[in-house]
CSV table of C-alpha atoms in Angstrom, one decimal:
chain,number,residue,atom,x,y,z
A,1,PRO,CA,0.0,0.0,0.0
A,2,VAL,CA,1.1,3.6,-0.7
A,3,ILE,CA,1.5,5.6,2.5
A,4,VAL,CA,0.7,9.3,2.0
A,5,ASP,CA,2.3,11.8,4.4
A,6,ALA,CA,-0.6,13.7,6.0
A,7,ASP,CA,1.7,16.6,6.9
A,8,TRP,CA,2.8,17.0,3.3
A,9,ILE,CA,-0.8,17.2,2.1
A,10,ASP,CA,-1.6,19.7,4.8
A,11,GLN,CA,1.4,21.9,3.8
A,12,ALA,CA,0.5,21.6,0.1
A,13,ILE,CA,-3.1,22.8,0.8
A,14,ARG,CA,-1.8,25.8,2.8
A,15,VAL,CA,0.6,26.9,0.1
A,16,GLY,CA,-1.8,26.0,-2.7
A,17,THR,CA,-4.5,28.2,-1.0
A,18,GLY,CA,-2.0,31.1,-0.9
A,19,LEU,CA,-1.4,30.7,-4.5
A,20,ALA,CA,-5.1,30.5,-5.3
A,21,THR,CA,-5.7,33.7,-3.2
A,22,GLY,CA,-3.2,35.6,-5.4
A,23,LEU,CA,-4.6,34.1,-8.6
A,24,LEU,CA,-8.2,35.1,-7.6
A,25,ILE,CA,-7.3,38.7,-6.7
A,26,GLY,CA,-4.9,38.9,-9.7
A,27,VAL,CA,-7.6,38.0,-12.1
A,28,GLU,CA,-9.8,40.8,-10.9
A,29,ARG,CA,-6.8,43.3,-11.0
A,30,GLY,CA,-5.8,42.2,-14.4
A,31,PHE,CA,-9.4,42.5,-15.8
A,32,SER,CA,-9.8,46.0,-14.2
A,33,LEU,CA,-6.5,47.3,-15.6
A,34,ARG,CA,-6.7,45.6,-19.0
A,35,ALA,CA,-7.3,48.9,-20.7
A,36,LYS,CA,-3.9,50.3,-19.6
A,37,PRO,CA,-1.1,50.3,-22.1
A,38,GLU,CA,1.3,47.3,-22.0
A,39,GLY,CA,4.2,48.0,-19.6
A,40,THR,CA,2.4,50.5,-17.4
A,41,ARG,CA,0.9,48.0,-15.0
A,42,VAL,CA,3.0,47.1,-12.0
A,43,ALA,CA,1.3,43.8,-11.3
A,44,GLY,CA,-1.2,41.6,-13.1
A,45,VAL,CA,-2.3,38.0,-12.8
A,46,ARG,CA,1.1,36.4,-12.8
A,47,THR,CA,2.6,38.8,-10.2
A,48,PHE,CA,-0.4,38.6,-7.9
A,49,THR,CA,-0.3,34.8,-8.1
A,50,LEU,CA,3.4,34.8,-7.3
A,51,ILE,CA,2.8,37.2,-4.4
A,52,GLY,CA,0.2,34.7,-3.1
A,53,MET,CA,2.6,31.8,-3.4
A,54,THR,CA,5.4,33.8,-1.7
A,55,GLY,CA,3.0,34.6,1.2
A,56,GLY,CA,1.9,31.0,1.5
A,57,LEU,CA,5.5,29.8,1.7
A,58,ALA,CA,6.3,32.5,4.3
A,59,GLY,CA,3.3,31.4,6.4
A,60,LEU,CA,4.3,27.8,6.2
A,61,ILE,CA,8.0,28.5,7.0
A,62,GLY,CA,6.9,30.6,10.0
A,63,SER,CA,4.8,27.9,11.3
A,64,LEU,CA,7.8,25.6,11.6
A,65,GLY,CA,9.7,25.6,14.9
A,66,GLY,CA,12.3,28.4,15.1
A,67,MET,CA,11.8,29.7,11.6
A,68,ALA,CA,9.6,32.8,12.3
A,69,TRP,CA,12.6,35.0,11.5
A,70,ALA,CA,12.8,33.5,8.0
A,71,ALA,CA,9.1,34.1,7.4
A,72,ALA,CA,9.4,37.7,8.6
A,73,ALA,CA,12.3,38.3,6.3
A,74,ILE,CA,10.4,37.0,3.2
A,75,VAL,CA,7.4,39.1,4.0
A,76,ALA,CA,9.5,42.2,4.6
A,77,GLY,CA,11.4,41.6,1.3
A,78,ALA,CA,8.1,41.3,-0.6
A,79,LEU,CA,6.7,44.4,1.0
A,80,ALA,CA,9.9,46.3,0.2
A,81,MET,CA,9.6,45.2,-3.5
A,82,LEU,CA,5.9,46.4,-3.6
A,83,VAL,CA,6.9,49.8,-2.2
A,84,ILE,CA,9.7,50.3,-4.7
A,85,ALA,CA,7.4,49.2,-7.6
A,86,TYR,CA,4.3,51.2,-6.7
A,87,ALA,CA,5.8,54.3,-5.2
A,88,PRO,CA,6.2,56.1,-8.6
A,89,LYS,CA,2.7,55.2,-9.6
A,90,LEU,CA,1.3,56.5,-6.4
A,91,ARG,CA,3.0,59.9,-6.9
A,92,VAL,CA,1.6,60.2,-10.5
A,93,GLU,CA,-1.9,58.6,-10.3
A,94,GLY,CA,-2.7,58.8,-6.5
A,95,ASP,CA,-4.6,55.5,-6.6
A,96,ALA,CA,-3.7,53.1,-3.8
A,97,THR,CA,-6.2,50.3,-4.7
A,98,SER,CA,-3.7,48.0,-6.5
A,99,PRO,CA,-0.8,48.3,-3.9
A,100,ILE,CA,-3.3,47.8,-1.0
A,101,ALA,CA,-4.8,44.8,-2.8
A,102,ALA,CA,-1.3,43.4,-3.2
A,103,CYS,CA,-0.6,43.8,0.5
A,104,ALA,CA,-3.9,42.2,1.3
A,105,THR,CA,-3.0,39.3,-1.0
A,106,LEU,CA,0.4,38.9,0.8
A,107,GLY,CA,-1.3,39.0,4.2
A,108,LEU,CA,-4.0,36.5,3.3
A,109,SER,CA,-1.6,34.1,1.7
A,110,VAL,CA,0.6,34.2,4.9
A,111,LEU,CA,-2.5,33.4,6.9
A,112,ALA,CA,-3.2,30.5,4.6
A,113,GLY,CA,0.3,29.2,4.9
A,114,ALA,CA,0.2,29.6,8.7
A,115,GLY,CA,-2.7,27.1,8.9
A,116,ASN,CA,-5.9,29.0,8.2
A,117,PRO,CA,-6.5,28.3,4.5
A,118,GLY,CA,-10.4,28.4,4.9
A,119,LEU,CA,-10.4,31.9,6.4
A,120,ALA,CA,-7.8,33.1,3.9
A,121,ILE,CA,-9.7,32.1,0.8
A,122,ALA,CA,-13.0,33.3,2.2
A,123,MET,CA,-11.5,36.7,2.8
A,124,ALA,CA,-9.9,36.7,-0.7
A,125,ALA,CA,-13.4,36.3,-2.1
A,126,VAL,CA,-14.5,39.3,-0.1
A,127,VAL,CA,-11.6,41.3,-1.4
A,128,VAL,CA,-12.5,40.4,-5.0
A,129,LEU,CA,-16.1,41.4,-4.4
A,130,VAL,CA,-15.1,44.8,-3.0
A,131,LEU,CA,-12.8,45.4,-5.9
A,132,ALA,CA,-15.3,44.3,-8.5
A,133,LEU,CA,-18.1,46.5,-7.0
A,134,ARG,CA,-16.1,49.7,-7.7
A,135,GLU,CA,-18.8,51.5,-9.7
A,136,GLU,CA,-21.6,50.4,-7.3
A,137,LEU,CA,-19.7,51.5,-4.2
A,138,HIS,CA,-18.7,54.8,-5.7
A,139,GLY,CA,-22.3,55.3,-6.8
A,140,PHE,CA,-23.4,54.6,-3.2
A,141,VAL,CA,-21.1,57.2,-1.9
A,142,ASP,CA,-22.3,59.7,-4.5
A,143,HIS,CA,-25.9,59.2,-3.4
A,144,MET,CA,-25.0,59.9,0.3
A,145,ASP,CA,-25.4,63.3,2.0
A,146,ALA,CA,-24.6,64.5,5.5
A,147,ARG,CA,-27.8,62.9,6.9
A,148,ASP,CA,-26.9,59.5,5.5
A,149,MET,CA,-23.4,59.7,7.0
A,150,LYS,CA,-24.8,60.5,10.4
A,151,ALA,CA,-27.2,57.4,10.0
A,152,LEU,CA,-24.2,55.2,9.1
A,153,ALA,CA,-22.2,56.5,12.2
A,154,ARG,CA,-25.2,55.9,14.5
A,155,PHE,CA,-25.6,52.4,13.2
A,156,ALA,CA,-22.0,51.7,13.6
A,157,VAL,CA,-22.1,52.8,17.3
A,158,ILE,CA,-25.2,50.6,17.9
A,159,ALA,CA,-23.9,47.5,16.1
A,160,LEU,CA,-20.1,47.6,16.8
A,161,ALA,CA,-19.2,50.0,19.6
A,162,VAL,CA,-21.5,48.5,22.3
A,163,LEU,CA,-22.1,44.8,21.8
A,164,PRO,CA,-18.5,43.4,22.2
A,165,PHE,CA,-18.4,44.9,25.8
A,166,LEU,CA,-21.7,43.5,27.2
A,167,PRO,CA,-21.8,40.4,29.4
A,168,ASN,CA,-23.4,37.3,27.8
A,169,ARG,CA,-25.2,35.8,30.9
A,170,ARG,CA,-28.5,36.1,32.6
A,171,MET,CA,-28.9,38.6,35.4
A,172,GLY,CA,-31.4,41.1,37.0
A,173,PRO,CA,-34.8,40.4,38.4
A,174,PHE,CA,-36.0,36.8,37.7
A,175,ASP,CA,-32.8,36.4,35.7
A,176,ALA,CA,-34.8,38.0,32.8
A,177,TRP,CA,-31.9,40.0,31.3
A,178,ASN,CA,-29.1,38.9,29.0
A,179,PRO,CA,-27.4,42.2,28.1
A,180,ALA,CA,-25.7,40.9,25.0
A,181,THR,CA,-29.0,39.3,23.8
A,182,LEU,CA,-30.9,42.5,24.5
A,183,TRP,CA,-28.5,44.6,22.5
A,184,TRP,CA,-28.3,42.1,19.7
A,185,VAL,CA,-32.0,42.5,19.2
A,186,VAL,CA,-31.5,46.3,18.9
A,187,VAL,CA,-28.8,45.7,16.3
A,188,LEU,CA,-31.1,43.3,14.4
A,189,VAL,CA,-34.1,45.6,14.4
A,190,THR,CA,-32.1,48.8,13.6
A,191,GLY,CA,-30.3,46.8,11.0
A,192,PHE,CA,-33.6,46.2,9.2
A,193,SER,CA,-34.3,50.0,9.5
A,194,PHE,CA,-30.8,51.0,8.2
A,195,ALA,CA,-30.9,48.5,5.3
A,196,GLY,CA,-34.3,49.8,4.2
A,197,TYR,CA,-33.2,53.4,4.7
A,198,VAL,CA,-30.1,53.0,2.5
A,199,ALA,CA,-32.0,51.2,-0.2
A,200,ASN,CA,-34.6,53.9,-0.1
A,201,ARG,CA,-32.0,56.6,-0.5
A,202,ILE,CA,-30.4,54.8,-3.5
A,203,PHE,CA,-33.5,53.6,-5.3
A,204,GLY,CA,-36.5,55.5,-4.1
A,205,ALA,CA,-36.1,58.6,-6.3
A,206,ARG,CA,-35.3,56.5,-9.4
A,207,HIS,CA,-38.2,54.1,-9.1
A,208,GLY,CA,-40.9,56.2,-7.5
A,209,THR,CA,-43.6,55.8,-5.0
A,210,ILE,CA,-44.0,52.0,-5.4
A,211,ALA,CA,-40.3,51.3,-4.7
A,212,THR,CA,-40.4,53.6,-1.8
A,213,ALA,CA,-43.3,51.8,-0.3
A,214,LEU,CA,-41.7,48.3,-0.9
A,215,ILE,CA,-38.4,49.4,0.6
A,216,GLY,CA,-39.8,51.6,3.4
A,217,GLY,CA,-42.3,48.9,4.4
A,218,ALA,CA,-39.3,46.8,5.5
A,219,TYR,CA,-38.6,49.1,8.4
A,220,SER,CA,-41.7,51.3,9.1
A,221,SER,CA,-44.9,50.5,7.2
A,222,THR,CA,-46.7,52.9,9.5
A,223,ALA,CA,-44.3,55.8,8.6
A,224,VAL,CA,-44.7,55.0,4.9
A,225,THR,CA,-48.5,54.8,5.2
A,226,GLN,CA,-48.6,58.2,7.0
A,227,SER,CA,-46.4,59.8,4.4
A,228,LEU,CA,-48.2,58.5,1.4
A,229,ALA,CA,-51.7,59.1,2.8
A,230,GLN,CA,-50.7,62.7,3.5
A,231,ARG,CA,-49.5,63.1,-0.1
A,232,LEU,CA,-52.7,61.3,-1.4
A,233,GLY,CA,-54.8,63.9,0.4
A,234,SER,CA,-52.9,66.8,-1.1
A,235,GLU,CA,-52.8,68.2,-4.6
A,236,ASP,CA,-49.4,66.6,-5.3
A,237,ALA,CA,-50.7,63.0,-5.5
A,238,SER,CA,-49.3,61.0,-8.4
A,239,GLY,CA,-52.0,58.3,-8.3
A,240,ALA,CA,-49.7,55.5,-7.1
A,241,GLU,CA,-50.2,56.3,-3.4
A,242,PRO,CA,-53.0,53.7,-2.7
A,243,ALA,CA,-50.9,51.0,-4.2
A,244,GLY,CA,-47.9,52.1,-2.2
A,245,ILE,CA,-49.9,52.0,1.1
A,246,ALA,CA,-51.2,48.6,0.4
A,247,LEU,CA,-47.8,47.2,-0.6
A,248,ALA,CA,-46.0,48.7,2.4
A,249,SER,CA,-48.3,46.6,4.7
A,250,ALA,CA,-47.8,43.6,2.5
A,251,VAL,CA,-44.1,43.9,3.0
A,252,MET,CA,-44.6,44.4,6.8
A,253,PHE,CA,-46.2,41.0,6.9
A,254,LEU,CA,-43.2,39.4,5.4
A,255,ARG,CA,-40.9,41.4,7.7
A,256,VAL,CA,-42.7,40.1,10.8
A,257,ILE,CA,-42.5,36.5,9.5
A,258,VAL,CA,-38.7,37.0,9.1
A,259,LEU,CA,-38.4,38.4,12.7
A,260,VAL,CA,-40.3,35.5,14.1
A,261,ALA,CA,-38.1,33.0,12.2
A,262,LEU,CA,-35.0,34.7,13.7
A,263,LEU,CA,-36.2,35.6,17.2
A,264,ALA,CA,-39.0,33.2,18.1
A,265,THR,CA,-38.3,30.1,15.9
A,266,ARG,CA,-40.4,27.6,17.8
A,267,MET,CA,-43.6,29.5,16.9
A,268,LEU,CA,-42.8,30.0,13.3
A,269,ALA,CA,-44.9,27.2,11.8
A,270,ASP,CA,-48.0,28.2,13.9
A,271,PHE,CA,-47.5,31.9,13.1
A,272,VAL,CA,-47.3,31.2,9.4
A,273,ILE,CA,-50.6,29.3,9.6
A,274,VAL,CA,-52.2,32.3,11.3
A,275,VAL,CA,-51.0,35.0,9.0
A,276,ALA,CA,-50.7,33.2,5.6
A,277,PRO,CA,-54.2,34.0,4.4
A,278,ALA,CA,-53.8,37.6,5.3
A,279,VAL,CA,-50.4,37.7,3.6
A,280,LEU,CA,-51.9,36.4,0.4
A,281,VAL,CA,-54.8,38.9,0.5
A,282,ALA,CA,-52.5,41.8,1.2
A,283,TRP,CA,-50.2,41.1,-1.7
A,284,LEU,CA,-53.2,40.5,-4.0
A,285,ALA,CA,-54.7,43.8,-3.0
A,286,GLY,CA,-51.4,45.6,-3.4
A,287,TRP,CA,-50.9,44.0,-6.8
A,288,TRP,CA,-54.4,45.0,-8.0
A,289,LEU,CA,-53.9,48.6,-7.0
A,290,TYR,CA,-50.5,48.6,-8.5
A,291,ARG,CA,-51.8,47.5,-11.9
A,292,ARG,CA,-54.3,50.4,-11.7
A,293,ALA,CA,-51.8,53.0,-10.7
A,294,PRO,CA,-49.4,55.1,-12.7
A,295,ILE,CA,-45.7,54.9,-11.5
A,296,GLY,CA,-44.6,58.1,-9.9
A,297,LYS,CA,-41.3,59.7,-10.9
A,298,GLU,CA,-40.2,60.4,-7.4
A,299,GLY,CA,-40.6,58.6,-4.1
A,300,THR,CA,-41.5,59.9,-0.7
A,301,GLN,CA,-38.5,59.6,1.6
A,302,PRO,CA,-39.3,58.4,5.1
A,303,GLY,CA,-37.2,60.0,7.8
A,304,ASN,CA,-33.9,58.7,9.1
A,305,PRO,CA,-34.8,55.6,11.2
A,306,ILE,CA,-31.4,55.4,13.0
A,307,ALA,CA,-31.5,57.4,16.2
A,308,LEU,CA,-29.7,56.4,19.5
A,309,VAL,CA,-32.4,57.6,21.9
A,310,PRO,CA,-35.2,55.6,20.3
A,311,ALA,CA,-32.9,52.6,20.2
A,312,LEU,CA,-32.1,52.9,23.9
A,313,GLY,CA,-35.8,53.4,24.6
A,314,PHE,CA,-36.5,50.2,22.7
A,315,VAL,CA,-34.0,48.1,24.7
A,316,VAL,CA,-35.4,49.5,28.0
A,317,PHE,CA,-38.9,48.6,26.8
A,318,ILE,CA,-37.8,45.0,26.0
A,319,ALA,CA,-36.0,44.7,29.3
A,320,VAL,CA,-39.0,45.8,31.3
A,321,ALA,CA,-41.2,43.5,29.3
A,322,ALA,CA,-38.9,40.5,29.9
A,323,VAL,CA,-39.2,41.0,33.7
A,324,ILE,CA,-43.0,41.3,33.5
A,325,ALA,CA,-43.2,38.2,31.3
A,326,ARG,CA,-41.1,36.2,33.8
A,327,TRP,CA,-43.2,37.4,36.6
A,328,ALA,CA,-46.5,36.7,34.7
A,329,GLU,CA,-45.2,33.2,33.8
A,330,GLY,CA,-45.4,32.0,37.4
A,331,ARG,CA,-48.5,34.0,38.4
A,332,PHE,CA,-51.0,33.8,35.6
A,333,GLY,CA,-50.0,31.0,33.3
A,334,GLN,CA,-49.9,31.0,29.5
A,335,ASP,CA,-53.2,32.9,29.1
A,336,GLY,CA,-51.9,35.9,31.1
A,337,ILE,CA,-48.7,35.8,29.1
A,338,ALA,CA,-50.6,35.8,25.8
A,339,MET,CA,-52.6,38.9,26.9
A,340,LEU,CA,-49.3,40.5,27.9
A,341,LEU,CA,-47.8,39.8,24.5
A,342,PHE,CA,-50.9,41.3,22.8
A,343,LEU,CA,-50.8,44.5,24.9
A,344,MET,CA,-47.0,44.9,24.3
A,345,GLY,CA,-47.5,44.3,20.6
A,346,SER,CA,-50.2,47.0,20.4
A,347,MET,CA,-47.4,49.4,21.1
A,348,ASP,CA,-44.5,47.6,19.3
A,349,VAL,CA,-44.9,44.4,17.3
A,350,ASP,CA,-41.1,43.8,17.4
A,351,ALA,CA,-41.0,44.0,21.2
A,352,SER,CA,-43.8,41.4,21.4
A,353,ILE,CA,-41.9,39.0,19.1
A,354,VAL,CA,-38.7,39.4,21.0
A,355,THR,CA,-40.4,38.8,24.4
A,356,ALA,CA,-42.1,35.7,23.0
A,357,GLY,CA,-38.8,34.3,21.8
A,358,GLY,CA,-37.1,34.9,25.1
A,359,LEU,CA,-39.7,32.9,27.2
A,360,PRO,CA,-39.0,29.2,28.0
A,361,THR,CA,-40.9,26.6,26.0
A,362,GLU,CA,-43.1,25.7,29.0
A,363,ALA,CA,-44.2,29.3,29.6
A,364,ILE,CA,-46.6,29.5,26.7
A,365,SER,CA,-47.5,27.2,23.9
A,366,ALA,CA,-46.3,28.1,20.4
A,367,PRO,CA,-49.9,28.2,18.9
A,368,LEU,CA,-51.1,30.5,21.7
A,369,ALA,CA,-48.0,32.8,21.3
A,370,ALA,CA,-48.6,32.9,17.5
A,371,ILE,CA,-52.2,34.0,18.1
A,372,ALA,CA,-51.1,36.8,20.4
A,373,ILE,CA,-48.6,38.1,17.9
A,374,GLY,CA,-51.2,37.9,15.2
A,375,GLY,CA,-53.5,40.0,17.4
A,376,THR,CA,-50.7,42.7,17.7
A,377,ILE,CA,-50.6,42.9,13.9
A,378,VAL,CA,-54.4,43.4,13.8
A,379,ALA,CA,-53.9,46.4,16.3
A,380,ASN,CA,-51.1,47.8,14.1
A,381,MET,CA,-53.2,47.5,11.0
A,382,ALA,CA,-56.1,49.3,12.7
A,383,VAL,CA,-53.8,52.2,13.4
A,384,LYS,CA,-52.7,52.4,9.8
A,385,ILE,CA,-56.3,52.2,8.6
A,386,GLY,CA,-57.1,55.2,10.9
A,387,VAL,CA,-54.0,57.1,9.6
A,388,THR,CA,-55.0,56.5,6.0
A,389,PHE,CA,-58.5,57.9,6.3
A,390,ALA,CA,-57.4,60.7,8.6
A,391,TYR,CA,-54.8,62.0,6.2
A,392,ALA,CA,-56.2,61.0,2.8
A,393,ARG,CA,-59.8,61.6,3.7
A,394,GLY,CA,-62.2,60.7,0.8
A,395,LYS,CA,-59.2,59.9,-1.5
A,396,GLY,CA,-58.1,57.0,0.7
A,397,TRP,CA,-61.0,54.6,0.2
A,398,SER,CA,-59.2,52.2,-2.1
A,399,ALA,CA,-56.1,52.0,0.1
A,400,GLY,CA,-58.2,51.8,3.2
A,401,MET,CA,-60.3,48.9,1.9
A,402,ALA,CA,-57.2,47.0,0.9
A,403,LEU,CA,-55.9,47.3,4.6
A,404,ILE,CA,-59.4,46.5,6.0
A,405,THR,CA,-59.7,43.4,3.9
A,406,SER,CA,-56.3,41.9,4.9
A,407,THR,CA,-57.0,42.8,8.6
A,408,LEU,CA,-60.4,41.1,8.6
A,409,VAL,CA,-58.9,38.0,7.1
A,410,LEU,CA,-56.2,38.0,9.7
A,411,ALA,CA,-58.8,38.6,12.5
A,412,GLY,CA,-60.9,35.7,11.1
A,413,THR,CA,-57.9,33.3,11.0
A,414,ILE,CA,-57.1,34.2,14.6
A,415,VAL,CA,-60.6,33.4,15.7
A,416,VAL,CA,-60.7,30.1,13.9
A,417,ARG,CA,-57.3,29.2,15.2
A,418,TRP,CA,-58.4,30.2,18.8
A,419,ILE,CA,-61.6,28.0,18.5
A,420,SER,CA,-59.5,25.1,17.4
A,421,LEU,CA,-57.3,25.3,20.5
A,422,THR,CA,-60.1,25.7,22.9
A,423,PRO,CA,-61.1,22.5,24.6
A,424,GLN,CA,-64.6,21.3,23.7
């Protein structure tokens, strides 16, 4: 039998991954710089591939006992060569993308050679993606203004500057609080808001009222409803506002399903059973109004959703609700918890979902929790129906009827589901 040296195979994979890293990034650089005259490019596919192989060898040598100095010398020599080669180009063109890509290639290939080939090749793919999206990223920056930059900074603080420092253990009254989990919920919910806001800023003005409703509904269907209903009641209506109002709520249904899937997974199947008919009706009504409506040239931009004070208020609300839910669990049983979820959801559907997901399995059954969350959506839809008629007045009948229809279907499904769970 042929005996294969396992160490040799592992070392070959490491160096081979370094070489593949250089080849992958080199292909993108070669494609991007293909229009430059021959002889003016410092590095192309072959050079980047060799950089990757060099880094892989350096990483492998450094992982061998007592050879770290040799690896450091190889890396330092490669970096010195890159500096000498790219320095004149930087002075003339002022574009540091290719030299930075070459340094990234060297670093990732060293990582592969040192024993982390999976992470290295994954990060190489990310580097290629960033390089290939040059026009899209520049276009994104061109669309930004000072308000957008502040939104980005606020989300960065919420998502990155707080979470790493929070303890990941239960504490507080009734052991109801896990600080890391509570803040992760804030990151998730505001992440939905930020993604929708960014997409709206990029695409809203181009694709009009319908796109604004679809994108804005992912983070605040109530805000979109108020904005479009106000415009519908004014002289500036484009005719697409009723479809936008209906579609924003249709998107909201999908958003809530996604949140349940992420935060309260055990009740997902029961929740889908409760809301599926209403989801179908909401999308059919939105599609019907969309077919009848002209597409506006401009969208209504909802306000900036990323604000620190509301985010802090949200996490405080969640924390208080978690304590009350733990207290109610032992005092009132699952019927009391269901009523608590409904009352909370009347103020904030997301908070109700988060609280349901944080309860132990024995606290409330999944079908009953799904009914309670469905009831919160009915309350939320009732608010939007009122907003539509209050702002649009007589012009809001078609949009209002679309919302009323899906709400009645949801309420009917909840009643049927409740009856099926009630002991005969």
